[in-house]
Amino acid sequence: MHDKTLAELAAALGDGKVSSVELTEHFLRRIESLDNRLNSLITVTAEQALETARAADAARARGEAGPLTGVPIVHKDIFCTEGVRTSCASRMLDNFISPYDAGVVERFKAVGCPVLGKTNMDEFAMGSSNETSYYGPVNNPWDTQRVPGGSSGGSAAAVAARLAPGATGTDTGGSIRQPAALTGITGLKPTYGRVSRWGMIAFASSLDQGGPMARTAEDCGLMLNVMAGFDERDSTSLERPAEDFNARLNTTLKGLRIGLPREFFGEGMDPGVARVIDEAIDFYKKLGAEFVEVALPHSGLSVPVYYVVAPAECSSNLARFDGVRYGYRCEDPKDLMDLYMRSRGEGFGPEVQRRIMVGTYALSAGYFDAYYLKAQKIRRLIADDFRQAFEQVDVILAPTTPTTAFRLGEKTADPVTMYLSDVYTIAVNLAGLPAMSLPAGFSEGLPVGMQLIGNYFDEARLLGVAHQYQLGTEWHQMAPAGFE
Amino acid sequence: MSLSQEQVKKIAHLARLNVREEDLDTYARTLSDILDFVEQMEGVDTEGVEPMAHPLELSQRLRADAPTEPDRRAHFQRIAPAVEDGLYLVPRVIE
């Protein structure tokens, strides 16, 4: 049962072959018996999940079920869930029982998806390995000595290990795509503004975007159909007509123009990753796609630009955690300043504090022009490169990450080395484009992800291009040993 | 760019972060590394380039100036560290 995709489970529910309660119990048992090897969940919400499952079965009996009614999922612990701890993997919010639901959580509730639990992540989504979590690192199911990537590492590991058929994630600089690549699953970061940020704890507001993580492109489309849509409570939410993101799954790829950015195929890429991506290119050629080399000359600056823009926005967003209204408060503050300083100093972990300090510095008087303004100017050049590329091609293909999953502890001592593991994903966030990662093969037993980048609002095309690949390959069906 | 421990202390204070003495050295090193890394931006010609604040260049939506939020103070204060009579408690500010 757990080896089935979301689409298959939805069909089994529709045919009455299984009930939502049975499915939910099955996945809860898997979590119970297997997650001690992964640490992919911070909170398991068994009772609420079963209650939703019973309601979903009843709705189905009344003929009121939608496509995903009754299919269990997990939410990244960055999405506020009413009455449930929403920790953002931080000591700061270890005691935070959210008083409201995020827009994304509301939408899955309305559909009737039981929520099995809240997934582990890098603290406040700041990290590329899930090692900054207050609740400890997540292990990669393909090799438990290695990281699953981050920041949506718990969501990725849970889906890869078949503990849940689908998960929500968020992607500020690669936090859906990079862990999807390192764990061999499919993940989609939508166009900025597609998915409501209401109740999604903010890291860098001009970059943050929620999206689906599942085993296949089709499943990601099913989830995005639930997640996407206008929300007036999010000031940057897109007002666009509803669309079926799976409408183009069966569109032929004959004549499709795929761009290969030469800057993404240079030094630093692992030869095993390069081989897998070359094979994927050959596959698409056989389906009739045409390849065109494109230039993204400013993309090499995306990591430095990101590490000014994202920390600047984070220093502002995380100012709300003051020890006064909710979250962690230090013991016996001697005055108000002491309350702020110690609540924040004790409540935030080192990487979060580091980024708040970088942002504070970059925004401080005398440095604003040299850092923040300069970064926002180069950001436009990066976005313009993509605009020009998409005049020549329909989608862009690249590796998702330069290497496969690295070892736990391998990059924690040197932040800049860690930051560079997002070198192929960050430019997309700066430009606000949609992009996905899908499994394309293995290098030395570890999954390799292929990245597909689309033009604004082109999620349906991306999902179609990914689906056609998955119809002819089996990489997305591989399960890690011990989790089959 | 090399930040001193004193500069780190000043930045930490601006950010209202109590950094322990024994951590100052690591922060000074890693923050300096990050600032060195982002210095690559300096070499880029951005003359006449408009800063990009938002990926889609949309203008801010406006709404009618009418109350939209119900009063949920009691609900929200249930998770506050310290409240009394509907007020959030902090250490005395004015003697």
Coordinates of C-alpha atoms in Angstrom, one line a residue:
Chain A
M1 CA 0.0 0.0 0.0
H2 CA 2.8 2.4 1.0
D3 CA 4.5 1.8 -2.3
K4 CA 1.6 3.3 -4.3
T5 CA 1.7 6.9 -5.5
L6 CA -0.8 9.5 -4.4
A7 CA -2.7 9.1 -7.6
E8 CA -2.9 5.3 -7.1
L9 CA -4.0 5.7 -3.5
A10 CA -6.7 8.2 -4.6
A11 CA -7.9 5.7 -7.2
A12 CA -7.9 2.9 -4.6
L13 CA -10.0 5.1 -2.3
G14 CA -12.3 6.0 -5.2
D15 CA -12.8 2.3 -6.1
G16 CA -13.5 1.4 -2.5
K17 CA -10.5 -1.0 -2.3
V18 CA -9.3 0.7 0.8
S19 CA -10.6 3.2 3.3
S20 CA -8.9 6.4 4.5
V21 CA -8.9 5.0 8.0
E22 CA -7.0 1.9 6.8
L23 CA -4.6 4.0 4.8
T24 CA -4.0 6.4 7.7
E25 CA -3.4 3.5 10.2
H26 CA -1.0 1.9 7.8
F27 CA 1.2 5.0 7.4
L28 CA 1.0 5.7 11.1
R29 CA 2.3 2.2 11.8
R30 CA 5.2 2.7 9.3
I31 CA 6.1 6.0 11.0
E32 CA 5.9 4.3 14.4
S33 CA 8.2 1.4 13.3
L34 CA 10.6 3.2 10.9
D35 CA 11.0 6.8 11.8
N36 CA 13.4 6.1 14.7
R37 CA 16.0 5.5 11.9
L38 CA 15.3 8.8 10.2
N39 CA 13.9 11.4 12.6
S40 CA 11.8 12.9 9.8
L41 CA 8.9 13.9 12.0
I42 CA 8.9 16.4 14.9
T43 CA 5.3 15.8 15.9
V44 CA 3.0 12.8 15.0
T45 CA -0.6 13.8 15.0
A46 CA -2.2 10.3 15.0
E47 CA -5.5 11.2 16.6
Q48 CA -6.3 14.2 14.4
A49 CA -5.3 12.2 11.3
L50 CA -7.7 9.4 12.2
E51 CA -10.4 11.8 12.9
T52 CA -9.9 13.4 9.5
A53 CA -9.8 10.0 7.9
R54 CA -13.1 8.9 9.5
A55 CA -14.7 12.2 8.2
A56 CA -13.2 11.6 4.8
D57 CA -14.6 8.1 4.6
A58 CA -18.0 9.5 5.6
A59 CA -17.8 12.2 3.0
R60 CA -16.9 9.6 0.3
A61 CA -19.9 7.5 1.4
R62 CA -22.1 10.5 0.8
G63 CA -20.6 11.0 -2.6
E64 CA -18.8 14.2 -1.6
A65 CA -15.2 13.2 -2.1
G66 CA -12.7 15.2 -4.2
P67 CA -9.6 13.8 -6.0
L68 CA -7.4 13.7 -2.8
T69 CA -10.0 13.2 -0.1
G70 CA -8.8 10.7 2.4
V71 CA -5.2 10.5 1.2
P72 CA -2.8 11.1 4.1
I73 CA 0.0 13.6 3.9
V74 CA 2.5 15.3 6.2
H75 CA 3.2 19.1 6.6
K76 CA 6.6 20.7 7.0
D77 CA 6.6 22.1 10.5
I78 CA 6.8 25.7 9.1
F79 CA 3.1 25.6 8.3
C80 CA 0.9 26.8 11.2
T81 CA -1.6 24.1 12.3
E82 CA -4.2 25.1 14.7
G83 CA -4.0 23.3 18.1
V84 CA -0.8 21.5 17.1
R85 CA 2.8 22.5 18.0
T86 CA 4.3 24.4 15.0
S87 CA 8.0 24.6 15.9
C88 CA 9.8 25.6 12.7
A89 CA 12.4 23.2 14.2
S90 CA 13.4 25.9 16.7
R91 CA 13.7 26.1 20.4
M92 CA 12.1 29.5 20.0
L93 CA 8.8 27.8 19.0
D94 CA 9.2 24.5 20.9
N95 CA 6.2 25.5 23.0
F96 CA 4.2 27.2 20.2
I97 CA 0.7 25.7 19.8
S98 CA -0.5 27.6 16.7
P99 CA -3.8 29.4 17.3
Y100 CA -4.6 29.3 13.6
D101 CA -4.1 27.4 10.3
A102 CA -1.9 28.4 7.5
G103 CA -3.7 28.9 4.1
V104 CA -2.1 25.7 2.8
V105 CA -3.2 23.8 5.8
E106 CA -6.8 25.1 5.5
R107 CA -6.8 24.0 1.8
F108 CA -5.8 20.4 2.6
K109 CA -8.3 20.3 5.5
A110 CA -11.1 21.5 3.2
V111 CA -10.2 18.6 0.8
G112 CA -10.1 16.1 3.8
C113 CA -6.4 15.0 3.7
P114 CA -5.5 13.4 7.0
V115 CA -2.3 14.9 8.4
L116 CA 0.0 12.3 9.8
G117 CA 2.4 14.7 11.4
K118 CA 4.7 17.7 11.1
T119 CA 8.1 17.2 9.4
N120 CA 11.6 18.0 10.6
M121 CA 13.5 20.8 8.9
D122 CA 16.4 23.2 9.2
E123 CA 15.6 25.7 11.9
F124 CA 13.4 28.4 10.4
A125 CA 14.3 26.8 7.0
M126 CA 17.9 28.1 7.2
G127 CA 20.1 25.3 6.1
S128 CA 20.8 22.9 3.3
S129 CA 21.2 19.6 5.3
N130 CA 18.5 19.6 8.0
E131 CA 21.4 19.7 10.5
T132 CA 20.4 23.0 12.1
S133 CA 17.1 21.6 13.5
Y134 CA 16.6 21.9 17.3
Y135 CA 15.2 18.4 17.2
G136 CA 18.4 16.9 15.6
P137 CA 19.3 16.0 12.1
V138 CA 17.3 13.9 9.7
N139 CA 19.0 10.8 8.2
N140 CA 18.8 10.1 4.5
P141 CA 16.9 6.8 4.0
W142 CA 19.4 5.9 1.2
D143 CA 22.3 6.0 3.6
T144 CA 21.5 7.0 7.2
Q145 CA 25.1 8.4 7.6
R146 CA 24.2 11.1 5.1
V147 CA 22.0 14.2 5.1
P148 CA 18.7 14.3 3.3
G149 CA 19.3 17.9 2.2
G150 CA 17.4 20.8 3.5
S151 CA 15.6 22.7 4.6
S152 CA 12.6 20.4 3.8
G153 CA 14.7 17.4 4.8
G154 CA 12.1 15.7 6.9
S155 CA 9.4 16.0 4.2
A156 CA 11.9 14.6 1.7
A157 CA 13.0 11.7 3.9
A158 CA 9.4 10.8 4.9
V159 CA 8.3 10.6 1.2
A160 CA 11.4 8.7 0.1
A161 CA 11.0 6.2 2.9
R162 CA 7.3 5.7 2.2
L163 CA 6.2 7.1 5.5
A164 CA 3.8 9.4 3.7
P165 CA 2.8 9.5 0.0
G166 CA 3.1 13.3 -0.1
A167 CA 4.4 16.2 1.9
T168 CA 4.4 20.0 1.8
G169 CA 7.7 21.8 1.7
T170 CA 8.9 25.4 1.2
D171 CA 11.7 26.6 -1.1
T172 CA 13.5 29.9 -0.4
G173 CA 16.8 29.0 -2.1
G174 CA 16.3 25.3 -3.0
S175 CA 14.7 23.9 0.1
I176 CA 12.2 21.7 -1.9
R177 CA 14.4 20.8 -4.9
Q178 CA 17.7 20.1 -3.2
P179 CA 16.3 17.6 -0.6
A180 CA 14.1 16.1 -3.3
A181 CA 17.2 15.5 -5.4
L182 CA 19.2 14.0 -2.5
T183 CA 16.5 11.6 -1.5
G184 CA 15.3 10.5 -4.9
I185 CA 11.8 12.1 -4.9
T186 CA 10.0 14.7 -7.0
G187 CA 9.5 18.2 -5.7
L188 CA 8.1 21.4 -7.2
K189 CA 8.7 25.0 -6.3
P190 CA 5.9 27.0 -7.9
T191 CA 6.1 30.5 -9.4
Y192 CA 6.4 33.1 -6.6
G193 CA 2.9 34.0 -5.4
R194 CA 1.2 30.8 -6.5
V195 CA 0.9 29.3 -3.0
S196 CA -0.3 31.4 -0.1
R197 CA 2.4 32.4 2.4
W198 CA -0.3 33.1 5.1
G199 CA 0.6 31.1 8.2
M200 CA 3.8 29.8 6.6
I201 CA 6.4 31.1 9.0
A202 CA 8.4 33.7 7.1
F203 CA 12.1 33.4 6.4
A204 CA 12.8 35.7 3.4
S205 CA 9.4 37.0 2.2
S206 CA 10.4 37.9 -1.4
L207 CA 11.8 34.4 -2.0
D208 CA 9.7 32.0 0.2
Q209 CA 7.3 29.7 -1.7
G210 CA 5.5 26.6 -0.6
G211 CA 5.2 23.6 -2.9
P212 CA 4.5 19.8 -3.1
M213 CA 6.9 16.9 -2.6
A214 CA 5.9 13.5 -3.7
R215 CA 7.1 10.5 -5.6
T216 CA 6.0 11.6 -9.1
A217 CA 5.2 14.7 -11.2
E218 CA 1.6 13.6 -11.4
D219 CA 1.4 13.5 -7.6
C220 CA 3.0 16.9 -7.3
G221 CA 0.4 18.3 -9.8
L222 CA -2.5 16.8 -7.7
M223 CA -1.1 18.4 -4.6
L224 CA -0.5 21.7 -6.3
N225 CA -4.1 21.7 -7.5
V226 CA -5.0 21.8 -3.8
M227 CA -2.3 24.2 -2.6
A228 CA -2.3 26.9 -5.2
G229 CA -4.8 29.8 -5.4
F230 CA -5.4 33.3 -4.4
D231 CA -5.4 34.3 -0.7
E232 CA -6.1 37.9 0.1
R233 CA -4.3 37.5 3.4
D234 CA -1.0 37.2 1.6
S235 CA -0.1 40.5 0.1
T236 CA 1.9 38.9 -2.7
S237 CA -0.6 36.2 -3.6
L238 CA -1.2 35.9 -7.3
E239 CA -4.7 36.6 -8.6
R240 CA -5.0 34.1 -11.4
P241 CA -7.9 31.9 -12.6
A242 CA -7.8 28.3 -11.2
E243 CA -6.1 25.8 -13.4
D244 CA -5.5 22.1 -13.6
F245 CA -1.7 21.7 -13.2
N246 CA -2.0 18.2 -14.6
A247 CA -3.7 19.3 -17.8
R248 CA -0.5 18.9 -19.9
L249 CA 0.8 15.6 -18.6
N250 CA 0.3 13.8 -21.9
T251 CA 1.4 16.6 -24.2
T252 CA 4.0 15.4 -26.7
L253 CA 7.6 16.7 -26.3
K254 CA 8.2 16.7 -30.0
G255 CA 9.7 20.1 -30.9
L256 CA 10.0 21.1 -27.3
R257 CA 13.0 23.5 -27.0
I258 CA 15.1 22.7 -23.9
G259 CA 17.8 25.1 -22.8
L260 CA 21.1 23.9 -21.3
P261 CA 22.7 26.8 -19.3
R262 CA 26.4 26.5 -19.9
E263 CA 27.1 28.0 -16.5
F264 CA 25.4 25.1 -14.8
F265 CA 27.6 22.5 -16.4
G266 CA 31.0 23.8 -15.4
E267 CA 33.5 22.9 -12.7
G268 CA 32.3 21.8 -9.3
M269 CA 29.9 19.3 -10.7
D270 CA 30.5 15.7 -9.6
P271 CA 31.2 13.4 -12.6
G272 CA 28.6 10.9 -11.4
V273 CA 26.0 13.7 -11.5
A274 CA 27.2 14.9 -14.9
R275 CA 26.8 11.3 -16.3
V276 CA 23.2 11.0 -15.1
I277 CA 22.2 14.4 -16.5
D278 CA 23.8 13.5 -19.9
E279 CA 21.7 10.4 -19.9
A280 CA 18.5 12.4 -19.2
I281 CA 19.4 14.7 -22.1
D282 CA 19.7 11.7 -24.4
F283 CA 16.3 10.4 -23.2
Y284 CA 14.6 13.7 -24.0
K285 CA 16.3 13.8 -27.4
K286 CA 14.7 10.4 -28.2
L287 CA 11.3 11.9 -27.3
G288 CA 11.9 14.6 -29.9
A289 CA 13.0 17.5 -27.8
E290 CA 15.6 19.9 -29.2
F291 CA 18.5 21.2 -27.1
V292 CA 19.8 24.7 -27.2
E293 CA 22.6 26.1 -25.3
V294 CA 21.6 29.2 -23.3
A295 CA 23.6 31.7 -21.3
L296 CA 22.8 32.8 -17.7
P297 CA 25.9 34.9 -17.3
H298 CA 24.9 36.4 -13.9
S299 CA 23.8 33.1 -12.3
G300 CA 27.3 32.6 -10.8
L301 CA 26.5 35.6 -8.5
S302 CA 23.2 34.1 -7.3
V303 CA 24.7 32.6 -4.1
P304 CA 26.4 35.8 -2.9
V305 CA 23.3 37.9 -3.8
Y306 CA 21.1 35.4 -2.0
Y307 CA 23.2 35.5 1.1
V308 CA 22.6 39.3 1.3
V309 CA 18.9 39.4 0.4
A310 CA 17.8 36.4 2.4
P311 CA 19.6 37.3 5.6
A312 CA 18.4 40.9 5.3
E313 CA 14.8 39.8 5.0
C314 CA 15.3 37.2 7.8
S315 CA 16.7 39.7 10.2
S316 CA 13.6 41.8 9.7
N317 CA 11.1 38.9 9.8
L318 CA 12.6 37.3 12.8
A319 CA 12.4 40.5 14.8
R320 CA 8.9 39.4 15.8
F321 CA 10.3 36.8 18.1
D322 CA 10.7 38.9 21.2
G323 CA 9.8 36.6 24.1
V324 CA 6.7 38.7 24.9
R325 CA 3.8 37.5 22.9
Y326 CA 4.5 33.8 22.1
G327 CA 7.4 31.4 21.9
Y328 CA 10.4 31.1 24.2
R329 CA 11.1 33.4 27.1
C330 CA 14.3 33.3 29.1
E331 CA 14.2 32.7 32.9
D332 CA 14.1 35.7 35.2
P333 CA 14.8 38.6 32.8
K334 CA 16.3 41.5 34.8
D335 CA 14.9 44.2 32.4
L336 CA 13.3 44.5 29.0
M337 CA 16.6 44.5 27.1
D338 CA 17.7 41.4 29.0
L339 CA 14.4 39.7 28.1
Y340 CA 14.9 40.4 24.4
M341 CA 18.6 39.6 24.3
R342 CA 18.5 36.3 26.2
S343 CA 15.1 35.1 24.9
R344 CA 16.5 35.5 21.3
G345 CA 20.1 34.4 22.2
E346 CA 18.8 31.2 23.9
G347 CA 15.8 30.6 21.6
F348 CA 17.6 30.7 18.2
G349 CA 20.3 28.3 17.1
P350 CA 23.7 29.4 15.8
E351 CA 22.9 29.4 12.0
V352 CA 19.8 31.5 12.6
Q353 CA 21.7 33.9 14.7
R354 CA 24.5 34.1 12.1
R355 CA 22.0 35.0 9.4
I356 CA 20.2 37.5 11.5
M357 CA 23.6 39.1 12.1
V358 CA 24.6 39.1 8.4
G359 CA 21.2 40.7 7.6
T360 CA 21.5 43.3 10.4
Y361 CA 24.9 44.3 9.2
A362 CA 23.9 44.4 5.5
L363 CA 20.9 46.7 6.4
S364 CA 22.8 48.9 8.8
A365 CA 23.6 52.6 8.1
G366 CA 26.5 53.0 5.8
Y367 CA 26.4 49.5 4.4
F368 CA 22.9 49.4 2.9
D369 CA 23.9 50.6 -0.6
A370 CA 27.0 48.3 -0.8
Y371 CA 25.2 45.2 0.2
Y372 CA 21.4 45.2 0.0
L373 CA 20.9 47.6 -2.8
K374 CA 23.8 46.1 -4.8
A375 CA 22.3 42.7 -4.3
Q376 CA 18.9 43.8 -5.4
K377 CA 20.4 45.3 -8.6
I378 CA 22.3 42.1 -9.5
R379 CA 19.1 40.2 -8.7
R380 CA 17.5 42.0 -11.6
L381 CA 20.4 41.1 -13.9
I382 CA 19.9 37.4 -12.9
A383 CA 16.2 37.6 -13.6
D384 CA 16.8 39.3 -16.9
D385 CA 19.2 36.5 -18.0
F386 CA 16.3 34.0 -17.5
R387 CA 13.9 36.3 -19.4
Q388 CA 16.2 36.3 -22.4
A389 CA 16.8 32.6 -22.2
F390 CA 13.0 31.9 -22.2
E391 CA 12.8 33.9 -25.5
Q392 CA 14.7 31.0 -27.0
V393 CA 13.6 27.9 -25.1
D394 CA 10.5 26.4 -23.4
V395 CA 12.2 24.9 -20.4
I396 CA 15.7 24.8 -18.9
L397 CA 17.3 21.6 -17.8
A398 CA 20.2 21.4 -15.3
P399 CA 21.4 19.3 -12.4
T400 CA 19.6 20.2 -9.1
T401 CA 22.7 19.9 -7.0
P402 CA 26.5 19.6 -7.8
T403 CA 26.9 16.4 -5.7
T404 CA 24.8 13.6 -4.2
A405 CA 24.0 13.6 -0.5
F406 CA 26.9 14.5 1.7
R407 CA 27.8 13.0 5.0
L408 CA 26.3 14.2 8.3
G409 CA 28.7 16.8 9.8
E410 CA 30.7 17.1 6.5
K411 CA 29.9 20.8 5.9
T412 CA 28.7 22.1 9.3
A413 CA 31.9 23.8 10.2
D414 CA 32.0 26.1 7.2
P415 CA 28.8 28.0 6.3
V416 CA 30.0 29.1 2.9
T417 CA 30.7 25.5 1.8
M418 CA 27.3 24.6 2.9
Y419 CA 25.7 27.5 1.1
L420 CA 27.4 26.4 -2.2
S421 CA 25.4 23.2 -2.2
D422 CA 22.5 25.4 -3.4
V423 CA 24.5 26.8 -6.3
Y424 CA 22.1 25.5 -9.0
T425 CA 18.8 26.2 -7.2
I426 CA 19.1 29.7 -5.8
A427 CA 18.9 31.8 -9.0
V428 CA 15.4 30.4 -9.6
N429 CA 14.2 31.9 -6.3
L430 CA 15.8 35.3 -7.0
A431 CA 13.9 35.4 -10.3
G432 CA 10.7 34.0 -8.8
L433 CA 10.4 31.2 -11.5
P434 CA 8.9 27.7 -11.1
A435 CA 11.2 24.8 -11.1
M436 CA 11.2 21.2 -10.1
S437 CA 13.6 18.3 -9.3
L438 CA 13.0 14.7 -10.3
P439 CA 14.9 11.5 -9.8
A440 CA 17.2 10.9 -12.8
G441 CA 19.4 8.1 -11.7
F442 CA 22.1 7.1 -9.2
S443 CA 25.7 7.8 -8.6
E444 CA 27.5 5.3 -6.2
G445 CA 24.1 4.2 -4.8
L446 CA 22.8 7.7 -4.1
P447 CA 20.0 9.5 -6.0
V448 CA 20.7 12.2 -8.5
G449 CA 18.2 14.9 -9.2
M450 CA 17.5 16.6 -12.5
Q451 CA 16.2 20.1 -12.4
L452 CA 13.6 21.6 -14.8
I453 CA 13.1 25.3 -14.8
G454 CA 10.1 26.9 -16.4
N455 CA 8.9 30.4 -17.4
Y456 CA 6.6 32.2 -15.0
F457 CA 3.2 30.4 -14.5
D458 CA 4.5 27.4 -16.6
E459 CA 4.1 24.7 -13.9
A460 CA 1.7 22.7 -16.0
R461 CA 4.3 22.5 -18.8
L462 CA 7.0 21.6 -16.3
L463 CA 4.9 18.8 -14.9
G464 CA 4.2 17.5 -18.3
V465 CA 7.9 17.4 -19.3
A466 CA 8.7 15.6 -16.0
H467 CA 5.8 13.2 -16.4
Q468 CA 6.9 12.1 -19.9
Y469 CA 10.3 11.3 -18.5
Q470 CA 8.7 9.3 -15.7
L471 CA 6.6 7.3 -18.1
G472 CA 9.8 6.1 -19.7
T473 CA 12.1 5.7 -16.6
E474 CA 11.9 3.9 -13.3
W475 CA 14.1 6.1 -11.1
H476 CA 11.1 7.5 -9.3
Q477 CA 9.9 4.0 -8.4
M478 CA 13.1 3.0 -6.6
A479 CA 12.8 2.6 -2.8
P480 CA 15.7 2.7 -0.4
A481 CA 16.7 -0.6 1.2
G482 CA 14.8 -1.3 4.4
F483 CA 12.0 1.0 3.4
E484 CA 10.4 -0.9 0.5
Chain B
M1 CA 36.6 42.0 5.3
S2 CA 37.4 40.8 8.8
L3 CA 35.1 41.5 11.6
S4 CA 36.5 41.9 15.1
Q5 CA 34.8 40.5 18.2
E6 CA 33.9 44.0 19.2
Q7 CA 32.0 44.5 15.9
V8 CA 30.3 41.2 16.3
K9 CA 29.1 42.3 19.8
K10 CA 27.8 45.5 18.3
I11 CA 25.9 43.7 15.5
A12 CA 24.5 41.2 18.0
H13 CA 23.3 44.0 20.2
L14 CA 21.6 45.7 17.2
A15 CA 19.9 42.4 16.5
R16 CA 19.0 41.9 20.2
L17 CA 20.9 38.6 20.4
N18 CA 22.8 37.7 23.5
V19 CA 26.0 36.0 22.2
R20 CA 28.1 34.2 24.7
E21 CA 31.7 35.3 25.0
E22 CA 33.0 31.9 24.0
D23 CA 31.0 32.0 20.8
L24 CA 32.3 35.5 19.7
D25 CA 35.4 34.1 18.0
T26 CA 33.4 31.6 15.8
Y27 CA 30.9 34.2 14.8
A28 CA 33.7 36.7 14.0
R29 CA 35.3 34.1 11.7
T30 CA 32.2 32.8 10.0
L31 CA 30.6 36.2 9.5
S32 CA 33.8 37.5 8.0
D33 CA 33.9 34.5 5.7
I34 CA 30.3 35.2 4.5
L35 CA 31.1 38.9 4.0
D36 CA 34.2 38.0 2.0
F37 CA 32.2 35.6 -0.1
V38 CA 29.5 38.2 -0.9
E39 CA 32.1 40.8 -1.9
Q40 CA 32.2 39.2 -5.4
M41 CA 29.2 41.5 -6.0
E42 CA 31.5 44.5 -6.1
G43 CA 32.9 43.7 -9.5
V44 CA 29.6 43.8 -11.2
D45 CA 28.6 46.8 -13.2
T46 CA 25.1 47.8 -12.0
E47 CA 25.1 51.3 -13.4
G48 CA 21.5 52.3 -14.2
V49 CA 20.0 49.0 -13.0
E50 CA 16.8 49.4 -11.0
P51 CA 16.9 47.3 -7.8
M52 CA 14.5 44.4 -7.9
A53 CA 12.4 44.0 -4.8
H54 CA 9.8 41.6 -6.0
P55 CA 10.0 38.9 -8.7
L56 CA 6.8 39.8 -10.5
E57 CA 6.8 43.6 -10.2
L58 CA 3.2 43.6 -9.1
S59 CA 1.8 46.7 -7.4
Q60 CA 0.5 46.4 -3.9
R61 CA -3.2 45.4 -3.6
L62 CA -5.4 47.8 -1.7
R63 CA -8.6 47.1 0.2
A64 CA -11.3 49.1 1.7
D65 CA -10.3 50.7 5.0
A66 CA -12.7 48.6 7.0
P67 CA -12.0 46.2 10.0
T68 CA -11.6 42.7 8.7
E69 CA -10.2 40.9 11.8
P70 CA -12.4 39.7 14.6
D71 CA -11.2 40.3 18.2
R72 CA -9.2 37.1 19.1
R73 CA -7.1 38.6 21.8
A74 CA -8.0 36.0 24.5
H75 CA -7.3 33.2 22.0
F76 CA -3.9 34.5 21.1
Q77 CA -2.9 35.4 24.6
R78 CA -3.4 31.8 25.7
I79 CA 0.1 31.0 24.3
A80 CA 1.8 34.1 25.7
P81 CA 4.6 33.6 28.3
A82 CA 3.0 36.0 30.8
V83 CA -0.3 38.0 30.7
E84 CA -2.6 39.7 33.2
D85 CA -6.0 41.3 32.6
G86 CA -5.5 41.0 28.8
L87 CA -2.1 42.7 28.9
Y88 CA 1.3 41.2 28.0
L89 CA 3.6 41.3 31.0
V90 CA 7.3 42.4 30.7
P91 CA 9.8 43.6 33.3
R92 CA 9.1 47.1 34.6
V93 CA 10.2 49.7 32.0
I94 CA 9.3 52.9 33.8
E95 CA 10.3 53.2 37.5

